Amino acid sequence: MRHLLIAANWKMQGSQQMVAQWFAGFEQPKSSHPCQVVICPPFPYLQAVKTCIENKTIRLGAQDISDEASGAFTGQVSGMMLKDVGCDFVIVGHSERRLINQESDERVANKVLRALEVGLTPIVCVGETLDEHESGKTEAVVARQLGVVLSHLSTEQIAQCVVAYEPVWAIGTGRTASAQGAQEVHGFLRKQLSERDKKVGETVRIIYGGSVKPTNVHELVEMPDIDGALVGGASLDPHTFAEIITASE
Ligand code: PGA
């Protein structure tokens, strides 16, 4: 059985004060289903969030990782450092990094390897742009993005990953993929995983991201191949994020 995963991606937003206020306002819903909750704040606030989640079941995640292990790489943050400050997860290949920072599929694959090397769970993001969506290239794009990552990993390593399908046209736009539309892509990605290894196809979690809200999360996670959500904007408010967790059950 695949446990639900609800992850918050704060992106480049927040402050020390926001972290304190967020946790003062966040009441973790008592879940009847096992639901894993992950918070991914900006690097400078990892430690502050870690302190706030100490007595909770919430896990810490980072938003990016260097594809190098250590050395003269100004401004980069290594997997070892993320582990050192208490991260269990890391988002890799988010579309904002692929598009704004020109991260190639190869680079994303190397980052996934760095994460696995130190025992971090990579949340590997794939997703098509609006142009690609409208020209019917969704499957080709996500198959290529996931395929390059899979080609670098052993079956055991793939089993340690989470995949996130995030259509770029749905991120921060208020436009969500329909539950059925998202399911089709999730099913397609699961087939790709299964072709590599049947067990991996059954166990790897594939979560959805792109304008997830308390009002749409339920119909999404009800789909057979949608195992949770990666939440951007709506995770900045602790009450809304708690509502998303509740509604996902
Ligand atoms: P959004 O972002 O929920 O604000 O659309 C999702 C993401 O980019 O992970």
Coordinates of N, CA and C and ligand atoms in Angstrom, one line a residue:
M1 N 0.8 -1.2 0.0 CA 0.0 0.0 0.0 C 0.9 1.3 0.0
R2 N 0.5 2.2 -0.8 CA 1.2 3.5 -0.9 C 0.6 4.5 0.1
H3 N 1.4 5.0 1.0 CA 0.9 6.0 1.9 C 0.9 7.4 1.3
L4 N -0.1 8.1 1.7 CA -0.3 9.4 1.1 C 0.9 10.4 1.6
L5 N 1.3 11.2 0.7 CA 2.3 12.2 1.0 C 1.8 13.6 0.6
I6 N 1.8 14.5 1.6 CA 1.4 15.9 1.3 C 2.6 16.7 1.6
A7 N 3.2 17.4 0.6 CA 4.4 18.2 0.8 C 4.1 19.7 0.5
A8 N 4.7 20.5 1.4 CA 4.6 22.0 1.2 C 5.9 22.5 0.6
N9 N 5.7 23.2 -0.5 CA 6.9 23.9 -1.2 C 6.7 25.4 -1.0
W10 N 7.4 25.9 0.0 CA 7.3 27.4 0.2 C 8.0 28.2 -0.8
K11 N 8.8 27.6 -1.7 CA 9.5 28.4 -2.7 C 10.4 29.5 -2.0
M12 N 10.6 30.6 -2.7 CA 11.4 31.7 -2.1 C 10.5 32.7 -1.3
Q13 N 9.8 32.1 -0.3 CA 8.9 32.9 0.5 C 9.1 32.5 2.0
G14 N 8.9 33.5 2.8 CA 9.0 33.2 4.3 C 10.0 34.1 4.9
S15 N 10.1 33.9 6.2 CA 11.0 34.7 7.1 C 11.1 34.0 8.4
Q16 N 11.9 34.4 9.3 CA 12.0 33.7 10.6 C 10.6 33.9 11.3
Q17 N 10.1 35.1 11.1 CA 8.8 35.4 11.8 C 7.7 34.6 11.2
M18 N 7.7 34.4 9.9 CA 6.7 33.6 9.2 C 6.8 32.2 9.7
V19 N 8.0 31.6 9.9 CA 8.1 30.2 10.4 C 7.4 30.1 11.8
A20 N 7.7 31.0 12.7 CA 7.2 31.0 14.0 C 5.6 31.1 14.0
Q21 N 5.2 32.0 13.1 CA 3.7 32.2 13.0 C 3.0 31.0 12.4
W22 N 3.7 30.5 11.4 CA 3.1 29.3 10.7 C 2.9 28.2 11.6
F23 N 3.9 27.9 12.4 CA 3.8 26.7 13.3 C 2.9 27.0 14.5
A24 N 2.8 28.3 14.9 CA 1.8 28.6 16.0 C 0.4 28.4 15.5
G25 N 0.2 28.6 14.2 CA -1.1 28.5 13.6 C -1.5 27.1 13.0
F26 N -0.5 26.2 13.0 CA -0.7 24.9 12.3 C -1.1 23.8 13.3
E27 N -2.2 23.3 13.1 CA -2.6 22.2 14.0 C -2.7 21.0 13.1
Q28 N -1.8 20.0 13.3 CA -1.7 18.9 12.5 C -3.0 18.0 12.6
P29 N -3.7 17.8 11.5 CA -4.9 17.0 11.7 C -4.6 15.6 12.1
K30 N -5.5 15.1 12.9 CA -5.4 13.7 13.4 C -5.9 12.8 12.2
S31 N -5.0 12.1 11.6 CA -5.5 11.3 10.4 C -5.8 9.9 10.8
S32 N -6.8 9.4 10.1 CA -7.2 8.0 10.2 C -6.3 7.2 9.3
H33 N -5.9 7.8 8.1 CA -5.0 7.1 7.2 C -3.6 7.6 7.5
P34 N -2.6 6.7 7.3 CA -1.3 7.2 7.4 C -1.0 8.2 6.3
C35 N -0.7 9.5 6.7 CA -0.4 10.5 5.8 C 1.0 11.2 6.2
Q36 N 1.9 11.1 5.3 CA 3.2 11.7 5.6 C 3.2 13.2 5.2
V37 N 3.6 14.1 6.1 CA 3.6 15.5 5.8 C 5.0 16.0 5.8
V38 N 5.4 16.7 4.7 CA 6.7 17.2 4.5 C 6.7 18.7 4.3
I39 N 7.6 19.5 5.0 CA 7.6 20.9 4.7 C 9.0 21.2 4.1
C40 N 9.0 22.0 3.0 CA 10.2 22.3 2.3 C 10.3 23.9 2.3
P41 N 11.0 24.4 3.3 CA 11.2 25.9 3.3 C 12.5 26.2 2.6
P42 N 12.7 27.5 2.4 CA 14.0 27.9 1.8 C 15.2 27.5 2.7
F43 N 16.3 27.3 2.1 CA 17.5 26.9 2.8 C 17.7 27.6 4.2
P44 N 17.7 28.9 4.2 CA 18.0 29.6 5.5 C 17.1 29.2 6.7
Y45 N 15.9 28.7 6.4 CA 14.9 28.4 7.4 C 14.8 26.9 7.7
L46 N 15.6 26.1 7.1 CA 15.5 24.7 7.4 C 15.7 24.4 8.9
Q47 N 16.7 25.0 9.4 CA 17.0 24.7 10.8 C 15.8 25.2 11.8
A48 N 15.3 26.3 11.4 CA 14.2 26.9 12.2 C 12.9 26.0 12.1
V49 N 12.7 25.5 10.9 CA 11.5 24.6 10.8 C 11.8 23.2 11.5
K50 N 13.1 22.8 11.4 CA 13.5 21.5 12.1 C 13.1 21.6 13.6
T51 N 13.5 22.8 14.2 CA 13.2 23.0 15.6 C 11.7 22.9 15.9
C52 N 10.9 23.5 15.0 CA 9.4 23.5 15.2 C 8.8 22.2 15.0
I53 N 9.4 21.3 14.2 CA 8.7 20.0 14.0 C 9.3 18.8 14.9
E54 N 10.2 19.2 15.8 CA 10.9 18.2 16.6 C 9.9 17.2 17.3
N55 N 8.8 17.6 17.8 CA 7.9 16.6 18.5 C 6.8 16.2 17.7
K56 N 6.9 16.5 16.4 CA 5.8 16.1 15.5 C 6.2 15.0 14.5
T57 N 5.3 14.5 13.7 CA 5.6 13.5 12.7 C 5.9 14.1 11.4
I58 N 6.0 15.5 11.3 CA 6.3 16.1 10.1 C 7.7 15.9 9.7
R59 N 8.0 15.8 8.4 CA 9.4 15.7 8.0 C 9.9 16.9 7.3
L60 N 11.2 17.1 7.3 CA 11.8 18.3 6.7 C 12.3 18.0 5.3
G61 N 12.1 18.9 4.3 CA 12.6 18.7 3.0 C 13.2 20.0 2.5
A62 N 14.2 19.9 1.5 CA 14.8 21.1 0.9 C 14.2 21.2 -0.5
Q63 N 14.4 22.4 -1.1 CA 13.8 22.6 -2.4 C 14.8 22.3 -3.6
D64 N 16.0 22.1 -3.2 CA 17.0 21.8 -4.3 C 18.3 21.2 -3.6
I65 N 19.2 20.7 -4.4 CA 20.4 20.0 -3.9 C 21.4 20.2 -5.0
S66 N 22.7 20.3 -4.6 CA 23.7 20.4 -5.6 C 24.0 19.1 -6.3
D67 N 24.4 19.1 -7.5 CA 24.8 17.9 -8.2 C 26.3 17.5 -7.9
E68 N 26.9 18.3 -7.1 CA 28.3 18.0 -6.6 C 28.2 17.6 -5.2
A69 N 29.2 16.9 -4.7 CA 29.2 16.4 -3.4 C 29.8 17.4 -2.4
S70 N 30.9 18.1 -2.8 CA 31.4 19.2 -1.9 C 32.5 19.9 -2.7
G71 N 33.0 21.0 -2.2 CA 34.1 21.7 -2.9 C 33.8 23.1 -3.2
A72 N 34.5 23.7 -4.2 CA 34.4 25.1 -4.6 C 33.2 25.3 -5.5
F73 N 32.1 25.3 -4.9 CA 30.8 25.6 -5.7 C 30.0 26.6 -5.0
T74 N 30.4 27.8 -5.2 CA 29.8 29.0 -4.4 C 28.3 29.0 -4.6
G75 N 27.7 29.1 -3.5 CA 26.2 29.2 -3.5 C 25.4 27.9 -3.5
Q76 N 26.1 26.8 -3.7 CA 25.4 25.6 -3.8 C 25.3 24.9 -2.4
V77 N 24.4 24.0 -2.3 CA 24.2 23.3 -1.0 C 24.2 21.8 -1.3
S78 N 25.0 21.1 -0.6 CA 25.2 19.6 -0.8 C 24.2 18.8 -0.1
G79 N 24.0 17.6 -0.6 CA 23.1 16.6 0.1 C 23.6 16.3 1.5
M80 N 24.9 16.2 1.7 CA 25.4 16.0 3.1 C 25.0 17.1 4.0
M81 N 25.0 18.3 3.6 CA 24.6 19.5 4.4 C 23.1 19.4 4.7
L82 N 22.3 19.0 3.7 CA 20.8 18.9 3.9 C 20.6 17.8 5.0
K83 N 21.3 16.7 4.9 CA 21.2 15.6 5.9 C 21.6 16.1 7.2
D84 N 22.7 16.8 7.2 CA 23.2 17.3 8.5 C 22.2 18.2 9.3
V85 N 21.4 19.0 8.6 CA 20.5 19.9 9.3 C 19.1 19.2 9.4
G86 N 19.0 17.9 9.1 CA 17.8 17.2 9.4 C 16.8 16.9 8.3
C87 N 17.2 17.1 7.1 CA 16.3 16.9 6.0 C 16.2 15.4 5.7
D88 N 15.0 15.0 5.3 CA 14.7 13.6 4.9 C 14.4 13.6 3.4
F89 N 13.9 14.7 2.9 CA 13.4 14.8 1.5 C 14.1 16.0 0.8
V90 N 14.1 15.9 -0.5 CA 14.5 17.1 -1.3 C 13.8 17.1 -2.7
I91 N 13.3 18.3 -3.0 CA 12.6 18.4 -4.3 C 13.7 18.5 -5.4
V92 N 13.6 17.7 -6.4 CA 14.6 17.8 -7.5 C 13.9 18.0 -8.8
G93 N 14.5 18.9 -9.6 CA 14.0 19.1 -11.0 C 12.6 19.8 -11.0
H94 N 12.4 20.7 -10.1 CA 11.1 21.5 -10.1 C 11.2 22.3 -11.4
S95 N 10.0 22.5 -12.0 CA 10.0 23.2 -13.3 C 10.6 24.6 -13.2
E96 N 10.5 25.2 -12.0 CA 11.0 26.6 -11.9 C 12.6 26.5 -12.0
R97 N 13.2 25.4 -11.6 CA 14.6 25.2 -11.8 C 14.9 24.8 -13.2
R98 N 14.1 23.9 -13.7 CA 14.4 23.4 -15.1 C 14.3 24.6 -16.1
L99 N 13.3 25.5 -15.9 CA 13.1 26.6 -16.8 C 13.9 27.8 -16.5
I100 N 13.9 28.2 -15.3 CA 14.6 29.5 -14.9 C 16.1 29.3 -14.8
N101 N 16.5 28.1 -14.3 CA 18.0 27.9 -14.1 C 18.5 26.9 -15.1
Q102 N 17.7 26.7 -16.2 CA 18.2 25.8 -17.3 C 18.7 24.5 -16.8
E103 N 18.1 23.8 -15.9 CA 18.5 22.5 -15.5 C 18.1 21.5 -16.5
S104 N 19.1 20.8 -17.0 CA 18.9 19.7 -18.0 C 18.4 18.4 -17.3
D105 N 17.9 17.5 -18.1 CA 17.4 16.2 -17.6 C 18.6 15.5 -16.9
E106 N 19.8 15.6 -17.6 CA 21.0 15.0 -17.0 C 21.4 15.5 -15.7
R107 N 21.3 16.8 -15.5 CA 21.6 17.5 -14.3 C 20.6 17.0 -13.2
V108 N 19.4 17.0 -13.6 CA 18.4 16.5 -12.6 C 18.7 15.1 -12.2
A109 N 19.1 14.2 -13.1 CA 19.4 12.8 -12.8 C 20.6 12.8 -11.8
N110 N 21.6 13.7 -12.1 CA 22.7 13.7 -11.2 C 22.4 14.2 -9.8
K111 N 21.4 15.1 -9.7 CA 21.0 15.6 -8.4 C 20.2 14.5 -7.6
V112 N 19.5 13.7 -8.4 CA 18.7 12.6 -7.8 C 19.8 11.6 -7.2
L113 N 20.8 11.3 -7.9 CA 21.9 10.4 -7.4 C 22.5 11.0 -6.2
R114 N 22.8 12.3 -6.2 CA 23.4 12.9 -5.0 C 22.5 12.7 -3.7
A115 N 21.2 12.9 -4.0 CA 20.3 12.8 -2.9 C 20.3 11.4 -2.3
L116 N 20.2 10.4 -3.2 CA 20.1 9.0 -2.8 C 21.4 8.6 -2.1
E117 N 22.5 9.1 -2.6 CA 23.8 8.8 -2.0 C 23.9 9.0 -0.5
V118 N 23.2 10.1 0.0 CA 23.2 10.5 1.4 C 21.9 10.1 2.1
G119 N 21.1 9.3 1.5 CA 19.9 8.8 2.1 C 18.7 9.8 2.2
L120 N 18.7 10.8 1.3 CA 17.6 11.7 1.2 C 16.6 11.1 0.1
T121 N 15.3 11.3 0.4 CA 14.3 10.9 -0.6 C 14.1 12.0 -1.6
P122 N 14.4 11.8 -2.9 CA 14.2 12.8 -3.9 C 12.7 12.8 -4.3
I123 N 12.2 14.0 -4.4 CA 10.8 14.2 -5.0 C 11.1 14.7 -6.4
V124 N 11.1 13.8 -7.4 CA 11.5 14.1 -8.7 C 10.4 14.7 -9.5
C125 N 10.5 15.9 -9.9 CA 9.4 16.6 -10.6 C 9.5 16.5 -12.1
V126 N 8.4 16.2 -12.7 CA 8.3 16.2 -14.2 C 7.0 17.0 -14.5
G127 N 6.9 17.4 -15.8 CA 5.7 18.1 -16.2 C 5.9 18.9 -17.4
E128 N 4.9 19.1 -18.2 CA 4.9 19.8 -19.5 C 4.5 21.2 -19.4
T129 N 5.0 22.0 -20.3 CA 4.6 23.5 -20.4 C 3.2 23.6 -21.1
L130 N 2.7 24.8 -21.1 CA 1.4 25.0 -21.7 C 1.5 24.6 -23.2
D131 N 2.5 25.1 -23.9 CA 2.7 24.8 -25.3 C 2.8 23.3 -25.6
E132 N 3.6 22.7 -24.7 CA 3.7 21.2 -24.9 C 2.3 20.5 -24.7
H133 N 1.6 21.0 -23.7 CA 0.3 20.5 -23.3 C -0.6 20.6 -24.5
E134 N -0.7 21.9 -25.0 CA -1.6 22.1 -26.1 C -1.3 21.5 -27.4
S135 N 0.0 21.1 -27.6 CA 0.4 20.4 -28.8 C 0.4 18.9 -28.6
G136 N -0.2 18.5 -27.5 CA -0.3 17.0 -27.3 C 1.0 16.3 -27.0
K137 N 2.0 17.0 -26.4 CA 3.3 16.4 -26.2 C 3.5 15.9 -24.7
T138 N 2.4 16.0 -23.9 CA 2.5 15.7 -22.5 C 3.3 14.4 -22.2
E139 N 2.8 13.3 -22.8 CA 3.4 12.0 -22.5 C 4.8 11.9 -23.0
A140 N 5.1 12.5 -24.1 CA 6.5 12.5 -24.7 C 7.4 13.2 -23.7
V141 N 6.9 14.4 -23.2 CA 7.8 15.2 -22.3 C 8.0 14.5 -21.0
V142 N 7.0 14.1 -20.3 CA 7.2 13.4 -19.0 C 7.9 12.1 -19.1
A143 N 7.7 11.4 -20.2 CA 8.4 10.1 -20.4 C 9.9 10.4 -20.6
R144 N 10.3 11.4 -21.3 CA 11.7 11.8 -21.5 C 12.3 12.2 -20.1
Q145 N 11.6 13.1 -19.4 CA 12.1 13.6 -18.1 C 12.3 12.5 -17.1
L146 N 11.3 11.6 -17.0 CA 11.5 10.5 -16.1 C 12.5 9.5 -16.6
G147 N 12.4 9.2 -17.9 CA 13.3 8.2 -18.5 C 14.8 8.5 -18.2
V148 N 15.2 9.8 -18.4 CA 16.6 10.1 -18.1 C 17.0 9.8 -16.7
V149 N 16.1 10.1 -15.8 CA 16.4 9.8 -14.3 C 16.5 8.3 -14.1
L150 N 15.5 7.6 -14.7 CA 15.5 6.1 -14.5 C 16.7 5.4 -15.1
S151 N 17.2 6.0 -16.2 CA 18.4 5.4 -16.8 C 19.6 5.5 -16.0
H152 N 19.7 6.4 -15.0 CA 20.8 6.5 -14.1 C 20.7 5.7 -12.9
L153 N 19.6 5.1 -12.6 CA 19.3 4.5 -11.3 C 19.1 3.0 -11.4
S154 N 19.5 2.3 -10.3 CA 19.2 0.9 -10.2 C 17.8 0.8 -9.7
T155 N 17.2 -0.4 -9.8 CA 15.9 -0.7 -9.4 C 15.7 -0.3 -7.9
E156 N 16.7 -0.7 -7.1 CA 16.7 -0.4 -5.7 C 16.6 1.2 -5.4
Q157 N 17.4 1.9 -6.2 CA 17.4 3.4 -6.1 C 16.1 4.0 -6.5
I158 N 15.5 3.4 -7.6 CA 14.2 4.0 -8.0 C 13.1 3.8 -6.9
A159 N 13.2 2.7 -6.2 CA 12.3 2.4 -5.2 C 12.3 3.4 -4.1
Q160 N 13.4 4.1 -3.9 CA 13.6 5.2 -2.9 C 13.0 6.5 -3.3
C161 N 12.6 6.7 -4.5 CA 12.2 8.0 -5.0 C 10.7 8.2 -4.9
V162 N 10.3 9.5 -4.9 CA 8.9 9.9 -5.1 C 8.9 10.7 -6.4
V163 N 7.9 10.5 -7.2 CA 7.8 11.2 -8.5 C 6.6 12.3 -8.2
A164 N 6.9 13.5 -8.8 CA 5.8 14.5 -8.7 C 5.4 14.9 -10.1
Y165 N 4.2 14.8 -10.5 CA 3.7 15.3 -11.8 C 3.2 16.7 -11.6
E166 N 3.9 17.6 -12.2 CA 3.5 19.0 -12.0 C 3.4 19.7 -13.4
P167 N 2.1 19.7 -14.0 CA 2.0 20.4 -15.2 C 2.4 21.9 -15.0
V168 N 3.3 22.4 -15.8 CA 3.8 23.8 -15.6 C 2.7 24.8 -15.7
W169 N 1.7 24.5 -16.6 CA 0.6 25.5 -16.8 C -0.4 25.5 -15.6
A170 N -0.2 24.6 -14.7 CA -1.1 24.6 -13.5 C -0.4 25.1 -12.3
I171 N 0.9 25.5 -12.4 CA 1.6 25.9 -11.2 C 1.4 27.4 -11.0
G172 N 0.8 27.7 -9.8 CA 0.6 29.1 -9.4 C -0.3 29.8 -10.3
T173 N -1.1 29.1 -11.1 CA -2.0 29.8 -12.1 C -3.5 29.7 -11.6
G174 N -3.7 28.9 -10.6 CA -5.1 28.7 -10.2 C -5.8 27.7 -11.1
R175 N -5.1 27.2 -12.2 CA -5.7 26.3 -13.2 C -5.2 24.9 -12.8
T176 N -6.0 24.0 -12.4 CA -5.6 22.7 -12.0 C -5.9 21.7 -13.1
A177 N -5.1 20.7 -13.3 CA -5.5 19.6 -14.2 C -6.7 19.0 -13.6
S178 N -7.6 18.5 -14.5 CA -8.8 17.8 -13.9 C -8.3 16.5 -13.3
A179 N -9.0 16.0 -12.3 CA -8.6 14.8 -11.7 C -8.4 13.7 -12.7
Q180 N -9.3 13.6 -13.7 CA -9.2 12.6 -14.7 C -7.9 12.8 -15.6
G181 N -7.7 14.1 -15.9 CA -6.6 14.4 -16.8 C -5.3 14.1 -16.1
A182 N -5.2 14.4 -14.8 CA -4.0 14.1 -14.0 C -3.8 12.6 -13.9
Q183 N -4.9 11.9 -13.6 CA -4.8 10.5 -13.5 C -4.2 9.8 -14.7
E184 N -4.6 10.3 -15.9 CA -4.1 9.7 -17.1 C -2.6 9.8 -17.2
V185 N -2.1 11.0 -16.8 CA -0.6 11.1 -16.8 C 0.0 10.3 -15.7
H186 N -0.6 10.3 -14.5 CA 0.0 9.4 -13.4 C 0.0 8.0 -13.8
G187 N -1.1 7.5 -14.5 CA -1.2 6.1 -14.9 C -0.1 5.8 -15.9
F188 N 0.2 6.8 -16.8 CA 1.2 6.7 -17.8 C 2.6 6.6 -17.2
L189 N 2.8 7.4 -16.2 CA 4.1 7.4 -15.5 C 4.3 6.1 -14.7
R190 N 3.2 5.6 -14.1 CA 3.3 4.4 -13.4 C 3.6 3.2 -14.3
K191 N 3.0 3.3 -15.5 CA 3.3 2.2 -16.5 C 4.8 2.2 -16.8
Q192 N 5.4 3.5 -17.0 CA 6.8 3.6 -17.3 C 7.6 3.0 -16.1
L193 N 7.2 3.2 -14.9 CA 8.0 2.6 -13.8 C 7.8 1.1 -13.8
S194 N 6.6 0.6 -14.1 CA 6.4 -0.8 -14.1 C 7.1 -1.5 -15.1
E195 N 7.3 -0.8 -16.3 CA 8.1 -1.5 -17.4 C 9.5 -1.7 -16.9
R196 N 10.0 -0.9 -16.0 CA 11.4 -1.0 -15.5 C 11.3 -2.2 -14.5
D197 N 10.3 -2.2 -13.6 CA 10.2 -3.2 -12.6 C 8.8 -3.2 -12.0
K198 N 8.2 -4.3 -12.0 CA 6.8 -4.4 -11.6 C 6.5 -3.9 -10.2
K199 N 7.4 -4.3 -9.3 CA 7.2 -3.9 -7.9 C 7.4 -2.4 -7.7
V200 N 8.4 -1.9 -8.4 CA 8.6 -0.4 -8.3 C 7.4 0.3 -8.8
G201 N 6.8 -0.2 -9.9 CA 5.6 0.4 -10.4 C 4.5 0.4 -9.4
E202 N 4.4 -0.6 -8.6 CA 3.3 -0.7 -7.6 C 3.6 0.2 -6.4
T203 N 4.9 0.3 -6.0 CA 5.2 1.0 -4.7 C 5.6 2.4 -4.8
V204 N 6.2 2.9 -5.9 CA 6.7 4.3 -5.9 C 5.5 5.2 -5.9
R205 N 5.6 6.2 -5.0 CA 4.5 7.2 -5.0 C 4.6 8.3 -6.1
I206 N 3.5 8.6 -6.7 CA 3.4 9.6 -7.7 C 2.5 10.7 -7.2
I207 N 3.0 11.9 -6.8 CA 2.1 12.9 -6.3 C 1.9 14.0 -7.3
Y208 N 0.8 14.7 -7.1 CA 0.4 15.8 -8.1 C 0.7 17.1 -7.5
G209 N 1.1 18.0 -8.4 CA 1.3 19.4 -8.0 C 0.8 20.4 -9.0
G210 N 0.3 21.6 -8.6 CA -0.2 22.6 -9.5 C -1.5 23.1 -9.0
S211 N -1.5 24.2 -8.3 CA -2.7 24.8 -7.8 C -3.6 23.9 -7.0
V212 N -3.0 23.0 -6.1 CA -3.7 22.2 -5.2 C -4.3 23.0 -4.1
K213 N -5.6 22.8 -3.8 CA -6.3 23.6 -2.8 C -7.1 22.6 -1.9
P214 N -7.7 23.1 -0.8 CA -8.6 22.2 0.0 C -9.8 21.7 -0.8
T215 N -10.2 22.5 -1.8 CA -11.4 22.2 -2.6 C -11.1 21.2 -3.7
N216 N -9.9 21.0 -4.1 CA -9.7 20.0 -5.2 C -8.8 18.8 -4.9
V217 N -8.2 18.8 -3.7 CA -7.3 17.8 -3.3 C -8.0 16.4 -3.2
H218 N -9.2 16.4 -2.7 CA -9.9 15.1 -2.5 C -10.1 14.4 -3.8
E219 N -10.6 15.1 -4.8 CA -10.9 14.4 -6.1 C -9.6 13.9 -6.7
L220 N -8.5 14.6 -6.5 CA -7.3 14.2 -7.1 C -6.7 13.0 -6.4
V221 N -6.7 13.0 -5.1 CA -6.0 11.8 -4.4 C -7.0 10.6 -4.4
E222 N -8.2 10.8 -4.8 CA -9.1 9.7 -4.9 C -8.8 8.8 -6.2
M223 N -8.0 9.4 -7.1 CA -7.7 8.7 -8.3 C -6.7 7.6 -8.0
P224 N -6.7 6.5 -8.7 CA -5.9 5.3 -8.3 C -4.4 5.5 -8.3
D225 N -3.9 6.4 -9.2 CA -2.5 6.6 -9.3 C -2.0 7.9 -8.7
I226 N -2.8 8.6 -8.0 CA -2.4 9.9 -7.4 C -2.2 9.7 -5.9
D227 N -1.0 9.8 -5.4 CA -0.6 9.4 -4.0 C -0.4 10.5 -3.1
G228 N -0.8 11.7 -3.5 CA -0.6 12.9 -2.6 C -0.4 14.1 -3.4
A229 N 0.1 15.2 -2.8 CA 0.2 16.5 -3.4 C 1.4 17.2 -3.0
L230 N 2.0 18.0 -4.0 CA 3.0 19.0 -3.7 C 2.4 20.3 -3.8
V231 N 2.3 21.0 -2.7 CA 1.5 22.2 -2.6 C 2.4 23.5 -2.5
G232 N 2.2 24.4 -3.4 CA 3.0 25.6 -3.4 C 2.2 26.7 -2.6
G233 N 1.6 27.6 -3.3 CA 0.9 28.8 -2.7 C 0.0 28.5 -1.5
A234 N -0.8 27.4 -1.6 CA -1.7 27.1 -0.6 C -1.1 26.6 0.7
S235 N 0.2 26.3 0.6 CA 0.9 25.8 1.8 C 1.5 26.9 2.7
L236 N 1.4 28.2 2.2 CA 1.9 29.3 3.0 C 1.1 29.7 4.1
D237 N -0.2 29.3 4.0 CA -1.1 29.5 5.1 C -1.3 28.2 5.9
P238 N -1.0 28.2 7.2 CA -1.0 27.0 8.0 C -2.4 26.3 8.0
H239 N -3.5 27.2 8.1 CA -4.8 26.7 8.2 C -5.3 26.0 6.9
T240 N -4.9 26.7 5.8 CA -5.2 26.1 4.4 C -4.5 24.8 4.2
F241 N -3.2 24.8 4.7 CA -2.4 23.6 4.5 C -3.0 22.4 5.3
A242 N -3.5 22.7 6.5 CA -4.1 21.7 7.4 C -5.4 21.2 6.8
E243 N -6.1 22.1 6.1 CA -7.4 21.7 5.4 C -7.1 20.8 4.3
I244 N -6.0 21.0 3.6 CA -5.6 20.2 2.5 C -5.3 18.8 3.0
I245 N -4.6 18.7 4.1 CA -4.3 17.4 4.7 C -5.6 16.6 5.1
T246 N -6.5 17.4 5.8 CA -7.7 16.8 6.2 C -8.6 16.3 5.0
A247 N -8.6 17.2 4.0 CA -9.5 16.9 2.8 C -8.9 15.8 2.0
S248 N -7.6 15.5 2.1 CA -7.0 14.4 1.3 C -7.3 13.0 1.9
E249 N -7.9 13.0 3.0 CA -8.1 11.7 3.6 C -9.4 11.0 3.2
Ligands
PGA1 P1 1.3 25.9 -6.6 O1 2.8 25.3 -6.8 O2 0.6 25.0 -5.6 O3 1.5 27.3 -6.1 O4 0.7 25.8 -8.0 C1 3.1 23.9 -6.8 C2 4.5 23.7 -7.0 O5 5.2 24.4 -7.8 O6 5.1 22.8 -6.4

